[in-house]
CSV table of N, CA and C in Angstrom, one decimal:
chain,number,residue,atom,x,y,z
A,1,MET,N,-52.1,-76.9,-58.2
A,1,MET,CA,-52.7,-76.0,-57.2
A,1,MET,C,-53.4,-75.1,-57.8
A,2,ASN,N,-52.9,-74.8,-59.3
A,2,ASN,CA,-54.1,-73.8,-60.1
A,2,ASN,C,-55.2,-73.9,-60.4
A,3,THR,N,-55.1,-75.2,-60.5
A,3,THR,CA,-56.9,-75.2,-60.7
A,3,THR,C,-57.5,-75.8,-59.9
A,4,PHE,N,-56.8,-75.9,-58.3
A,4,PHE,CA,-57.5,-75.7,-57.3
A,4,PHE,C,-58.1,-74.8,-56.9
A,5,LEU,N,-57.4,-73.9,-57.3
A,5,LEU,CA,-57.9,-72.1,-56.6
A,5,LEU,C,-58.9,-71.9,-58.0
A,6,LYS,N,-58.5,-72.3,-59.3
A,6,LYS,CA,-60.1,-71.8,-59.9
A,6,LYS,C,-61.0,-72.8,-60.0
A,7,GLN,N,-61.0,-73.7,-59.5
A,7,GLN,CA,-62.2,-74.2,-59.3
A,7,GLN,C,-62.9,-74.1,-57.9
A,8,THR,N,-62.2,-73.7,-56.8
A,8,THR,CA,-62.8,-73.1,-55.5
A,8,THR,C,-63.4,-71.8,-56.3
A,9,GLY,N,-62.5,-71.0,-56.9
A,9,GLY,CA,-63.2,-69.6,-57.3
A,9,GLY,C,-64.5,-69.4,-58.0
A,10,LYS,N,-64.5,-70.8,-58.6
A,10,LYS,CA,-65.9,-70.5,-59.2
A,10,LYS,C,-67.0,-71.2,-58.6
A,11,LYS,N,-66.7,-71.8,-57.9
A,11,LYS,CA,-68.0,-72.5,-56.6
A,11,LYS,C,-68.2,-71.4,-55.9
A,12,TRP,N,-67.1,-70.5,-55.4
A,12,TRP,CA,-67.5,-69.3,-54.3
A,12,TRP,C,-68.6,-68.3,-55.6
A,13,LEU,N,-67.8,-68.2,-56.7
A,13,LEU,CA,-68.9,-67.4,-57.5
A,13,LEU,C,-70.4,-68.1,-57.6
A,14,GLU,N,-70.4,-69.3,-57.9
A,14,GLU,CA,-71.6,-69.6,-58.0
A,14,GLU,C,-72.4,-69.6,-56.9
A,15,ARG,N,-72.1,-69.6,-55.6
A,15,ARG,CA,-73.0,-69.6,-54.2
A,15,ARG,C,-73.3,-67.9,-54.4
A,16,VAL,N,-72.3,-67.2,-54.6
A,16,VAL,CA,-72.4,-65.8,-54.6
A,16,VAL,C,-73.8,-65.5,-55.3
A,17,ALA,N,-73.5,-66.0,-56.8
A,17,ALA,CA,-74.7,-65.5,-57.6
A,17,ALA,C,-75.9,-66.7,-57.5
A,18,LYS,N,-76.2,-67.8,-56.7
A,18,LYS,CA,-77.1,-68.1,-56.2
A,18,LYS,C,-77.9,-67.3,-55.0
A,19,ASN,N,-77.0,-67.0,-54.2
A,19,ASN,CA,-77.5,-66.2,-52.9
A,19,ASN,C,-77.0,-64.8,-52.8
A,20,PRO,N,-77.2,-64.0,-53.3
A,20,PRO,CA,-77.0,-62.7,-53.2
A,20,PRO,C,-76.9,-62.1,-51.8
A,21,LYS,N,-78.5,-62.4,-51.2
A,21,LYS,CA,-78.7,-61.7,-49.9
A,21,LYS,C,-77.8,-61.9,-48.8
A,22,ARG,N,-77.5,-63.3,-48.9
A,22,ARG,CA,-76.6,-64.2,-47.8
A,22,ARG,C,-75.5,-63.5,-48.0
A,23,PHE,N,-74.9,-63.5,-49.3
A,23,PHE,CA,-73.3,-63.0,-49.4
A,23,PHE,C,-73.5,-61.2,-49.0
A,24,PHE,N,-74.4,-60.5,-49.3
A,24,PHE,CA,-74.6,-59.1,-48.8
A,24,PHE,C,-74.6,-59.1,-47.5
A,25,MET,N,-75.2,-60.2,-46.8
A,25,MET,CA,-75.1,-59.8,-45.5
A,25,MET,C,-74.2,-60.4,-44.8
A,26,TYR,N,-73.6,-61.3,-45.2
A,26,TYR,CA,-72.2,-61.5,-44.8
A,26,TYR,C,-71.4,-60.2,-44.4
A,27,SER,N,-70.8,-60.0,-46.1
A,27,SER,CA,-70.3,-59.2,-46.3
A,27,SER,C,-70.0,-57.6,-45.3
A,28,MET,N,-71.8,-57.3,-45.2
A,28,MET,CA,-72.0,-56.0,-44.4
A,28,MET,C,-71.4,-56.7,-42.8
A,29,ILE,N,-71.7,-57.8,-42.1
A,29,ILE,CA,-71.4,-58.1,-40.7
A,29,ILE,C,-70.0,-57.8,-40.4
A,30,ILE,N,-69.1,-58.8,-41.6
A,30,ILE,CA,-68.0,-58.5,-41.9
A,30,ILE,C,-67.3,-57.1,-41.7
A,31,LEU,N,-67.7,-56.0,-42.4
A,31,LEU,CA,-67.3,-55.0,-42.8
A,31,LEU,C,-67.6,-54.0,-41.3
A,32,SER,N,-68.9,-54.4,-40.6
A,32,SER,CA,-69.5,-53.6,-39.4
A,32,SER,C,-68.2,-54.3,-38.3
A,33,VAL,N,-68.4,-55.4,-38.6
A,33,VAL,CA,-66.9,-55.8,-37.2
A,33,VAL,C,-65.9,-55.3,-37.3
A,34,SER,N,-65.2,-55.3,-38.7
A,34,SER,CA,-64.4,-54.3,-39.0
A,34,SER,C,-63.9,-53.2,-38.2
A,35,PHE,N,-65.2,-52.3,-38.7
A,35,PHE,CA,-65.4,-51.2,-38.4
A,35,PHE,C,-65.3,-50.7,-36.8
A,36,ILE,N,-66.0,-51.8,-36.0
A,36,ILE,CA,-66.2,-51.5,-34.8
A,36,ILE,C,-64.9,-51.8,-34.0
A,37,GLY,N,-64.3,-52.9,-34.7
A,37,GLY,CA,-63.1,-53.1,-33.9
A,37,GLY,C,-62.1,-52.1,-34.3
A,38,SER,N,-61.8,-51.3,-35.1
A,38,SER,CA,-61.1,-50.2,-35.6
A,38,SER,C,-61.4,-49.1,-35.0
A,39,LEU,N,-62.8,-48.7,-34.3
A,39,LEU,CA,-63.0,-47.5,-33.7
A,39,LEU,C,-62.5,-48.2,-32.0
A,40,ILE,N,-62.6,-49.3,-31.8
A,40,ILE,CA,-61.8,-49.7,-30.7
A,40,ILE,C,-60.7,-49.4,-30.1
A,41,GLN,N,-60.4,-49.9,-31.2
A,41,GLN,CA,-58.6,-49.7,-31.6
A,41,GLN,C,-57.9,-48.3,-31.4
A,42,GLY,N,-58.9,-47.5,-32.1
A,42,GLY,CA,-58.5,-46.2,-32.1
A,42,GLY,C,-58.8,-45.5,-31.0
A,43,ILE,N,-59.7,-46.0,-30.1
A,43,ILE,CA,-60.3,-45.0,-28.8
A,43,ILE,C,-59.3,-45.6,-28.0
A,44,PHE,N,-59.2,-47.0,-27.6
A,44,PHE,CA,-58.8,-47.7,-26.5
A,44,PHE,C,-56.8,-47.6,-26.5
A,45,PHE,N,-56.4,-47.6,-27.7
A,45,PHE,CA,-54.9,-48.1,-27.8
A,45,PHE,C,-54.5,-47.0,-29.0
A,46,PRO,N,-54.6,-45.6,-29.0
A,46,PRO,CA,-54.2,-44.9,-30.1
A,46,PRO,C,-52.8,-44.9,-30.3
A,47,SER,N,-52.3,-44.8,-31.6
A,47,SER,CA,-51.4,-44.7,-32.1
A,47,SER,C,-50.6,-43.7,-31.4
A,48,GLU,N,-49.4,-43.8,-31.0
A,48,GLU,CA,-48.3,-42.5,-30.8
A,48,GLU,C,-47.9,-41.6,-31.6
A,49,THR,N,-47.7,-42.3,-33.1
A,49,THR,CA,-47.5,-41.6,-34.2
A,49,THR,C,-48.6,-41.1,-35.1
A,50,THR,N,-49.3,-40.2,-34.5
A,50,THR,CA,-50.5,-39.9,-35.2
A,50,THR,C,-50.6,-39.0,-36.5
A,51,PHE,N,-49.7,-37.7,-36.2
A,51,PHE,CA,-49.6,-37.3,-37.9
A,51,PHE,C,-48.1,-37.4,-37.9
A,52,THR,N,-47.6,-37.4,-38.9
A,52,THR,CA,-45.8,-37.8,-38.8
A,52,THR,C,-45.7,-36.4,-40.1
A,53,ILE,N,-46.7,-35.8,-40.7
A,53,ILE,CA,-46.6,-35.1,-41.7
A,53,ILE,C,-46.0,-33.7,-41.0
A,54,LYS,N,-44.9,-33.1,-41.5
A,54,LYS,CA,-44.4,-31.8,-40.9
A,54,LYS,C,-44.9,-30.9,-42.3
A,55,PRO,N,-45.3,-29.6,-41.8
A,55,PRO,CA,-45.4,-28.6,-42.7
A,55,PRO,C,-44.2,-27.9,-43.2
A,56,PRO,N,-44.3,-27.5,-44.3
A,56,PRO,CA,-43.3,-27.1,-44.9
A,56,PRO,C,-42.3,-25.6,-44.1
A,57,VAL,N,-41.3,-25.9,-43.9
A,57,VAL,CA,-40.6,-24.3,-43.0
A,57,VAL,C,-40.7,-23.0,-43.7
A,58,LEU,N,-41.3,-23.0,-45.1
A,58,LEU,CA,-41.9,-21.5,-44.8
A,58,LEU,C,-43.0,-21.1,-44.4
A,59,TYR,N,-44.1,-22.0,-44.4
A,59,TYR,CA,-45.2,-22.3,-43.7
A,59,TYR,C,-45.0,-22.2,-42.0
A,60,SER,N,-44.2,-22.7,-41.3
A,60,SER,CA,-44.3,-22.9,-40.1
A,60,SER,C,-44.1,-21.9,-39.5
A,61,LYS,N,-44.8,-21.6,-38.5
A,61,LYS,CA,-45.0,-20.3,-37.2
A,61,LYS,C,-43.6,-20.5,-36.5
A,62,ASN,N,-43.7,-21.9,-36.0
A,62,ASN,CA,-42.5,-22.2,-35.3
A,62,ASN,C,-41.1,-21.5,-35.5
A,63,GLU,N,-40.6,-22.1,-36.8
A,63,GLU,CA,-39.4,-21.2,-37.4
A,63,GLU,C,-39.6,-20.0,-37.4
A,64,ILE,N,-40.8,-19.1,-37.9
A,64,ILE,CA,-40.8,-17.6,-37.8
A,64,ILE,C,-40.4,-17.2,-36.6
A,65,GLY,N,-41.1,-17.9,-35.2
A,65,GLY,CA,-40.5,-17.6,-33.9
A,65,GLY,C,-39.3,-17.8,-33.6
A,66,GLN,N,-38.6,-18.5,-34.0
A,66,GLN,CA,-37.2,-18.9,-33.5
A,66,GLN,C,-36.5,-17.8,-34.4
A,67,ASN,N,-36.7,-17.6,-35.6
A,67,ASN,CA,-36.1,-16.5,-36.4
A,67,ASN,C,-36.1,-15.2,-35.9
A,68,LYS,N,-37.4,-15.1,-35.0
A,68,LYS,CA,-37.4,-13.3,-34.7
A,68,LYS,C,-36.7,-13.6,-33.2
A,69,ALA,N,-37.0,-14.4,-32.4
A,69,ALA,CA,-36.3,-14.3,-31.1
A,69,ALA,C,-34.7,-14.6,-31.4
A,70,CYS,N,-34.2,-15.2,-32.8
A,70,CYS,CA,-32.5,-15.0,-32.7
A,70,CYS,C,-32.2,-13.5,-33.1
A,71,GLY,N,-33.3,-13.1,-34.0
A,71,GLY,CA,-32.8,-11.6,-34.0
A,71,GLY,C,-32.7,-10.5,-33.0
A,72,GLN,N,-33.9,-11.2,-32.2
A,72,GLN,CA,-33.7,-10.4,-30.9
A,72,GLN,C,-32.6,-10.8,-30.0
A,73,ASP,N,-31.9,-11.9,-30.0
A,73,ASP,CA,-30.5,-12.3,-29.2
A,73,ASP,C,-29.6,-11.3,-30.0
A,74,LYS,N,-29.5,-11.5,-31.2
A,74,LYS,CA,-28.5,-10.8,-31.7
A,74,LYS,C,-28.3,-9.4,-31.7
A,75,ALA,N,-29.8,-8.7,-31.9
A,75,ALA,CA,-29.8,-7.0,-31.5
A,75,ALA,C,-29.5,-7.2,-29.8
A,76,MET,N,-29.9,-7.7,-28.8
A,76,MET,CA,-29.3,-7.4,-27.7
A,76,MET,C,-28.0,-7.9,-27.5
A,77,GLU,N,-27.3,-8.8,-28.0
A,77,GLU,CA,-25.6,-8.7,-27.9
A,77,GLU,C,-25.1,-7.6,-28.3
A,78,LYS,N,-25.6,-7.1,-29.3
A,78,LYS,CA,-24.7,-5.6,-30.0
A,78,LYS,C,-25.3,-4.5,-28.9
A,79,ILE,N,-26.4,-4.5,-28.6
A,79,ILE,CA,-26.2,-3.1,-27.5
A,79,ILE,C,-25.9,-3.5,-26.0
A,80,VAL,N,-25.5,-4.8,-25.6
A,80,VAL,CA,-24.7,-5.1,-24.3
A,80,VAL,C,-23.3,-4.7,-24.9
A,81,GLY,N,-22.6,-5.2,-26.1
A,81,GLY,CA,-21.4,-5.0,-26.2
A,81,GLY,C,-21.1,-3.0,-26.5
A,82,GLU,N,-22.2,-2.6,-27.2
A,82,GLU,CA,-22.1,-1.0,-27.2
A,82,GLU,C,-22.3,-0.4,-25.6
A,83,LEU,N,-23.0,-1.3,-24.9
A,83,LEU,CA,-23.3,-0.4,-23.7
A,83,LEU,C,-21.8,-0.9,-22.7
A,84,LYS,N,-20.9,-1.7,-23.0
A,84,LYS,CA,-19.8,-2.2,-21.8
A,84,LYS,C,-18.5,-1.0,-23.1
A,85,LEU,N,-18.7,-0.8,-24.4
A,85,LEU,CA,-17.9,0.2,-24.7
A,85,LEU,C,-18.1,1.5,-24.0
A,86,LEU,N,-18.9,1.6,-23.7
A,86,LEU,CA,-19.6,3.0,-23.3
A,86,LEU,C,-19.0,3.0,-21.7
A,87,LYS,N,-19.3,1.9,-21.0
A,87,LYS,CA,-18.9,1.9,-19.6
A,87,LYS,C,-17.4,2.0,-19.7
A,88,GLU,N,-16.6,1.3,-20.5
A,88,GLU,CA,-15.3,2.0,-20.2
A,88,GLU,C,-14.8,3.3,-20.8
A,89,LYS,N,-15.5,4.0,-21.6
A,89,LYS,CA,-15.4,5.1,-21.6
A,89,LYS,C,-16.0,5.7,-20.2
A,90,ARG,N,-16.7,5.8,-19.9
A,90,ARG,CA,-16.9,6.2,-18.5
A,90,ARG,C,-15.8,6.0,-17.3
A,91,ASP,N,-15.6,4.9,-17.3
A,91,ASP,CA,-14.2,4.3,-16.6
A,91,ASP,C,-13.2,5.0,-17.2
A,92,ARG,N,-13.1,5.9,-17.6
A,92,ARG,CA,-11.9,6.5,-18.2
A,92,ARG,C,-12.2,8.5,-18.5
A,93,ASN,N,-13.2,8.3,-17.6
A,93,ASN,CA,-13.6,9.9,-17.6
A,93,ASN,C,-14.0,10.8,-19.2
A,94,ALA,N,-14.7,9.8,-20.0
A,94,ALA,CA,-14.2,10.5,-21.0
A,94,ALA,C,-15.5,10.6,-21.7
A,95,LEU,N,-16.9,10.3,-21.0
A,95,LEU,CA,-18.3,10.7,-21.9
A,95,LEU,C,-18.5,12.0,-22.0
A,96,GLN,N,-19.5,12.0,-23.1
A,96,GLN,CA,-20.0,13.0,-23.4
A,96,GLN,C,-21.2,13.2,-23.0
A,97,LYS,N,-21.7,14.6,-23.7
A,97,LYS,CA,-23.7,14.5,-23.6
A,97,LYS,C,-24.2,13.7,-24.2
A,98,GLU,N,-23.8,13.4,-25.5
A,98,GLU,CA,-24.2,12.6,-26.5
A,98,GLU,C,-24.2,11.1,-26.0
A,99,ASP,N,-23.0,10.5,-25.4
A,99,ASP,CA,-22.6,9.3,-24.8
A,99,ASP,C,-24.3,9.0,-23.9
A,100,SER,N,-24.5,10.2,-22.8
A,100,SER,CA,-25.1,9.7,-22.0
A,100,SER,C,-26.6,9.3,-22.6
A,101,LEU,N,-26.7,10.3,-24.0
A,101,LEU,CA,-28.3,9.9,-24.6
A,101,LEU,C,-28.0,8.7,-25.1
A,102,ARG,N,-26.6,8.2,-25.6
A,102,ARG,CA,-27.0,6.9,-26.4
A,102,ARG,C,-27.5,5.9,-25.5
A,103,ILE,N,-26.4,5.9,-23.9
A,103,ILE,CA,-26.8,5.0,-23.1
A,103,ILE,C,-28.2,4.7,-22.8
A,104,GLU,N,-28.9,6.2,-22.5
A,104,GLU,CA,-30.2,6.0,-22.5
A,104,GLU,C,-31.2,5.5,-23.4
A,105,PHE,N,-30.9,5.8,-24.4
A,105,PHE,CA,-31.3,4.8,-25.8
A,105,PHE,C,-31.4,3.7,-25.9
A,106,LEU,N,-29.9,3.3,-25.6
A,106,LEU,CA,-29.8,1.6,-25.4
A,106,LEU,C,-30.1,0.9,-24.5
A,107,PHE,N,-30.4,1.3,-23.2
A,107,PHE,CA,-31.0,1.0,-22.4
A,107,PHE,C,-32.6,0.6,-22.8
A,108,ASN,N,-32.9,1.6,-23.1
A,108,ASN,CA,-35.0,1.7,-23.7
A,108,ASN,C,-35.1,0.5,-24.6
A,109,ARG,N,-34.2,0.3,-25.4
A,109,ARG,CA,-34.3,-0.6,-26.4
A,109,ARG,C,-33.9,-1.6,-25.9
A,110,TYR,N,-33.3,-2.2,-25.1
A,110,TYR,CA,-32.6,-3.3,-24.5
A,110,TYR,C,-34.0,-3.8,-23.7
A,111,GLN,N,-34.5,-3.1,-23.0
A,111,GLN,CA,-35.8,-3.5,-22.3
A,111,GLN,C,-36.8,-3.5,-23.0
A,112,GLN,N,-36.9,-3.0,-24.1
A,112,GLN,CA,-38.2,-3.2,-25.2
A,112,GLN,C,-38.1,-4.4,-25.5
A,113,LEU,N,-36.6,-5.1,-26.2
A,113,LEU,CA,-36.1,-6.3,-26.7
A,113,LEU,C,-36.7,-7.3,-25.7
A,114,LYS,N,-36.3,-7.1,-24.5
A,114,LYS,CA,-36.5,-8.2,-23.5
A,114,LYS,C,-37.8,-8.2,-22.9
A,115,ASN,N,-38.6,-7.2,-23.0
A,115,ASN,CA,-40.2,-7.5,-22.7
A,115,ASN,C,-40.9,-8.1,-24.0
A,116,ASN,N,-40.5,-8.2,-24.9
A,116,ASN,CA,-41.1,-8.6,-26.3
A,116,ASN,C,-41.2,-10.0,-26.2
A,117,ARG,N,-40.0,-10.7,-25.6
A,117,ARG,CA,-40.0,-12.1,-25.6
A,117,ARG,C,-40.9,-12.8,-25.6
């Protein structure tokens, strides 16, 4: 089997050496058909998983946006908690002038965070 491959290889190399134009022509035909076939495959039958490379988390804009949204959610929860405490204080009729200013500030801050989403 090994000698058969060697003999066949030698025959092909001799043919290529005798007819380089024909070898080049056949090579170019095969390459052109392969290229056209890959173009047709790419256009009419695109791969579903085109890009599988994901950027690092440090440079991903989506992660930054998610972190910002998470921070806003936490700030809004704190504001809501503090407003509930002030509501309970109002129900006990223990509000002071500073508390009403604080309520106004917290409400405005909550609206800003809500609108920035």
